[in-house]
Amino acid sequence: QKEVEQNSGPLSVPEGAIASLNCTYSDRGSQSFFWYRQYSGKSPELIMFIYSNGDKEDGRFTAQLNKASQYVSLLIRDSQPSDSATYLCAVPPSGTYKYIFGTGTRLKVLA
Amino acid sequence: NAGVTQTPKFQVLKTGQSMTLQCAQDMNHNSMYWYRQDPGMGLRLIYYSASEGTTDKGEVPNGYNVSRLNKREFSLRLESAAPSQTSVYFCASMQDPNQPQHFGDGTRLSIL
């Protein structure tokens, strides 16, 4: 059974701080890794994807991938109250069309 | 840019009634998916279609049927609705397994 695990939170950070969200996965063959943001009552929205080991930056967001340790993380710099949402990690196992989504980490940015 | 369109957005049914949730995508994606999300829970895969003409069960297929009508459309049918099927249903599509999935706005379904 392929798995993707995230801490459910809530993770509370003050406005302006760095929020660090983590995700571990079980399939060593996975090639692509996605982070989605989901506001309450809304659908998941893709915010970052990463395919290679290392860091990928996009504005205030940085995705970090370590395939040897089987974890992917999302850093949000200068956190804003508008970043308060649930963040879902998604990892497609190799050789399958089924995505595996983590249960999500709820982030609360305190003004 | 419509992306993934789901209809209806809201629906209330009585136990035992049937209905079909519709999903259409205009991104020429090969694969389409149906998920359900219960309050405070993660996404659970009901059925998916890797390509036109194929459908496969996901994690929670019981009580549902699907039809991949063509490359654009993928419908989800509840034959005899039960209160346990009260949920938010999301349709998603993607081009291939290493690409991101794109989600519709969801259908909020209540079964009394």
XYZ file of C-alpha atoms in Angstrom:
223
model
C 0.000 0.000 0.000
C 1.605 3.208 -1.184
C 1.343 6.014 1.350
C 1.765 9.757 1.673
C 1.853 11.152 5.192
C 1.485 14.655 6.541
C 0.962 16.083 9.999
C -2.647 17.218 10.216
C -1.799 20.297 12.289
C -2.953 22.902 12.828
C 0.390 24.556 12.300
C 0.198 28.085 13.684
C 2.759 30.704 12.676
C 2.822 34.477 13.203
C 2.433 36.783 10.239
C 5.767 37.335 8.503
C 7.310 34.074 9.714
C 8.358 31.053 7.655
C 5.880 28.169 7.585
C 7.405 24.740 7.011
C 5.160 21.908 5.856
C 6.438 18.357 5.499
C 5.372 15.239 3.636
C 6.829 11.740 3.512
C 6.064 9.119 0.884
C 6.635 5.393 0.608
C 7.171 4.706 -3.114
C 10.850 5.115 -3.983
C 9.955 5.055 -7.657
C 7.826 8.213 -7.562
C 9.011 10.834 -10.035
C 6.801 13.843 -9.424
C 5.631 15.673 -6.343
C 2.900 18.265 -5.994
C 1.666 20.717 -3.387
C -1.932 21.903 -3.442
C -3.589 24.584 -1.344
C -7.217 24.165 -0.343
C -9.200 26.947 1.244
C -12.203 25.951 3.319
C -15.122 25.117 1.047
C -13.030 25.358 -2.110
C -11.315 22.913 -4.431
C -7.582 22.065 -4.306
C -5.375 24.460 -6.239
C -1.897 23.539 -7.462
C 0.777 25.831 -6.035
C 4.081 23.979 -6.554
C 5.515 20.937 -8.251
C 9.013 19.466 -8.149
C 10.647 16.627 -10.043
C 14.333 16.760 -9.031
C 16.224 16.616 -5.764
C 16.922 20.003 -4.262
C 14.990 23.243 -4.018
C 12.563 24.937 -6.354
C 11.498 28.499 -5.638
C 8.448 30.376 -6.890
C 7.835 33.717 -5.236
C 7.312 33.174 -1.516
C 7.071 29.396 -1.964
C 9.948 26.920 -1.989
C 9.538 23.192 -2.535
C 12.308 20.927 -1.302
C 12.746 17.308 -2.385
C 14.992 14.657 -0.867
C 14.444 11.357 -2.654
C 16.977 9.466 -0.539
C 15.015 10.282 2.605
C 11.668 10.175 0.804
C 10.370 13.519 1.920
C 9.168 16.655 0.243
C 8.583 19.932 2.025
C 7.003 23.292 1.326
C 8.328 26.517 2.801
C 6.218 29.653 2.788
C 8.236 32.780 3.486
C 6.723 35.987 4.864
C 3.521 34.118 5.747
C 0.313 36.106 5.378
C -3.119 35.535 6.927
C -4.320 34.778 3.368
C -2.022 31.718 3.399
C -4.242 30.140 6.057
C -5.522 26.997 4.370
C -4.996 23.251 4.210
C -1.962 22.154 2.198
C -2.127 18.791 0.452
C 0.892 16.824 -0.689
C 0.331 14.571 -3.729
C 2.685 11.871 -4.982
C 1.799 9.661 -7.953
C 3.314 6.210 -7.402
C 5.405 4.905 -10.269
C 3.592 2.913 -12.915
C 0.092 4.013 -11.935
C -2.410 6.690 -12.815
C -3.612 6.881 -9.205
C -2.457 9.905 -7.292
C -1.913 9.456 -3.586
C -2.898 12.533 -1.602
C -1.862 13.163 1.966
C -4.619 14.113 4.362
C -3.284 17.672 4.461
C -1.767 20.057 6.991
C -3.910 22.911 8.207
C -1.929 26.141 8.383
C -3.045 29.123 10.440
C -1.204 32.409 10.017
C -1.864 34.685 12.964
C -2.102 38.422 12.304
C -10.433 29.415 -19.415
C -13.061 26.990 -18.136
C -10.694 24.150 -17.178
C -12.757 21.504 -15.358
C -16.487 22.179 -15.089
C -18.750 20.277 -12.709
C -22.524 20.344 -12.611
C -24.527 20.749 -10.499
C -22.775 22.757 -7.788
C -25.278 21.791 -5.082
C -27.834 19.006 -4.821
C -30.104 17.612 -2.144
C -31.467 14.111 -2.605
C -33.667 11.771 -0.643
C -32.436 8.324 0.292
C -32.944 5.932 -2.598
C -33.008 8.565 -5.339
C -30.547 8.426 -8.197
C -28.571 11.138 -9.886
C -25.631 11.760 -12.166
C -22.847 14.227 -11.522
C -21.361 15.682 -14.669
C -17.778 16.669 -15.357
C -16.230 18.139 -18.484
C -12.707 19.367 -19.193
C -11.486 21.511 -22.069
C -7.732 20.948 -21.645
C -7.562 17.859 -23.890
C -6.394 15.797 -20.920
C -6.240 12.039 -21.196
C -7.086 11.075 -17.602
C -10.042 12.009 -15.417
C -10.881 11.327 -11.783
C -13.698 11.432 -9.262
C -12.940 12.054 -5.580
C -15.064 12.557 -2.526
C -14.077 14.655 0.454
C -15.897 14.393 3.742
C -15.720 17.232 6.317
C -12.235 17.540 7.792
C -10.990 14.612 5.740
C -8.678 14.052 2.826
C -9.535 13.226 -0.764
C -10.627 9.669 -1.481
C -10.565 8.323 -5.012
C -13.848 6.816 -6.193
C -13.131 5.978 -9.846
C -10.756 7.114 -12.504
C -10.325 6.885 -16.240
C -6.728 6.710 -17.401
C -7.744 7.267 -21.002
C -10.856 7.442 -23.148
C -12.566 4.053 -23.122
C -11.157 2.841 -19.800
C -12.381 3.144 -16.231
C -11.023 1.671 -12.995
C -12.045 1.523 -9.370
C -10.396 3.653 -6.780
C -10.402 3.431 -3.012
C -14.178 3.795 -2.393
C -16.151 2.654 -5.485
C -19.106 0.953 -3.792
C -22.432 2.600 -4.579
C -21.120 4.483 -7.609
C -20.818 3.950 -11.339
C -18.975 6.000 -13.928
C -19.036 6.609 -17.649
C -16.257 8.109 -19.745
C -18.540 9.494 -22.424
C -15.736 10.868 -24.584
C -12.341 12.442 -24.008
C -13.906 15.552 -22.465
C -16.613 14.109 -20.229
C -16.629 11.783 -17.237
C -19.823 11.273 -15.263
C -20.459 9.773 -11.827
C -23.772 8.086 -11.057
C -25.359 7.276 -7.732
C -27.964 4.595 -8.425
C -29.602 4.539 -4.981
C -28.352 7.370 -2.800
C -27.564 6.726 0.868
C -26.905 9.258 3.667
C -23.306 7.949 3.848
C -22.768 9.418 0.383
C -23.295 12.956 1.657
C -20.035 14.626 0.705
C -18.304 17.066 -1.594
C -17.423 15.487 -4.924
C -14.501 16.713 -6.983
C -13.682 15.902 -10.550
C -10.091 16.265 -11.748
C -8.162 15.770 -14.963
C -4.539 15.458 -15.984
C -2.508 14.883 -19.115
C -0.255 12.084 -17.833
C 0.838 10.655 -14.455
C 3.798 13.025 -14.026
C 1.684 16.115 -14.577
C -0.505 17.878 -12.011
C -4.179 17.217 -11.646
C -6.582 20.102 -12.191
C -9.761 20.204 -10.140
C -13.278 21.397 -10.738
C -15.109 23.523 -8.170
C -16.904 20.539 -6.678
C -20.467 19.356 -6.175
C -21.895 19.574 -2.666
C -24.284 16.668 -2.269
C -26.590 16.120 0.700
C -28.655 12.976 1.050
C -31.487 13.051 3.557
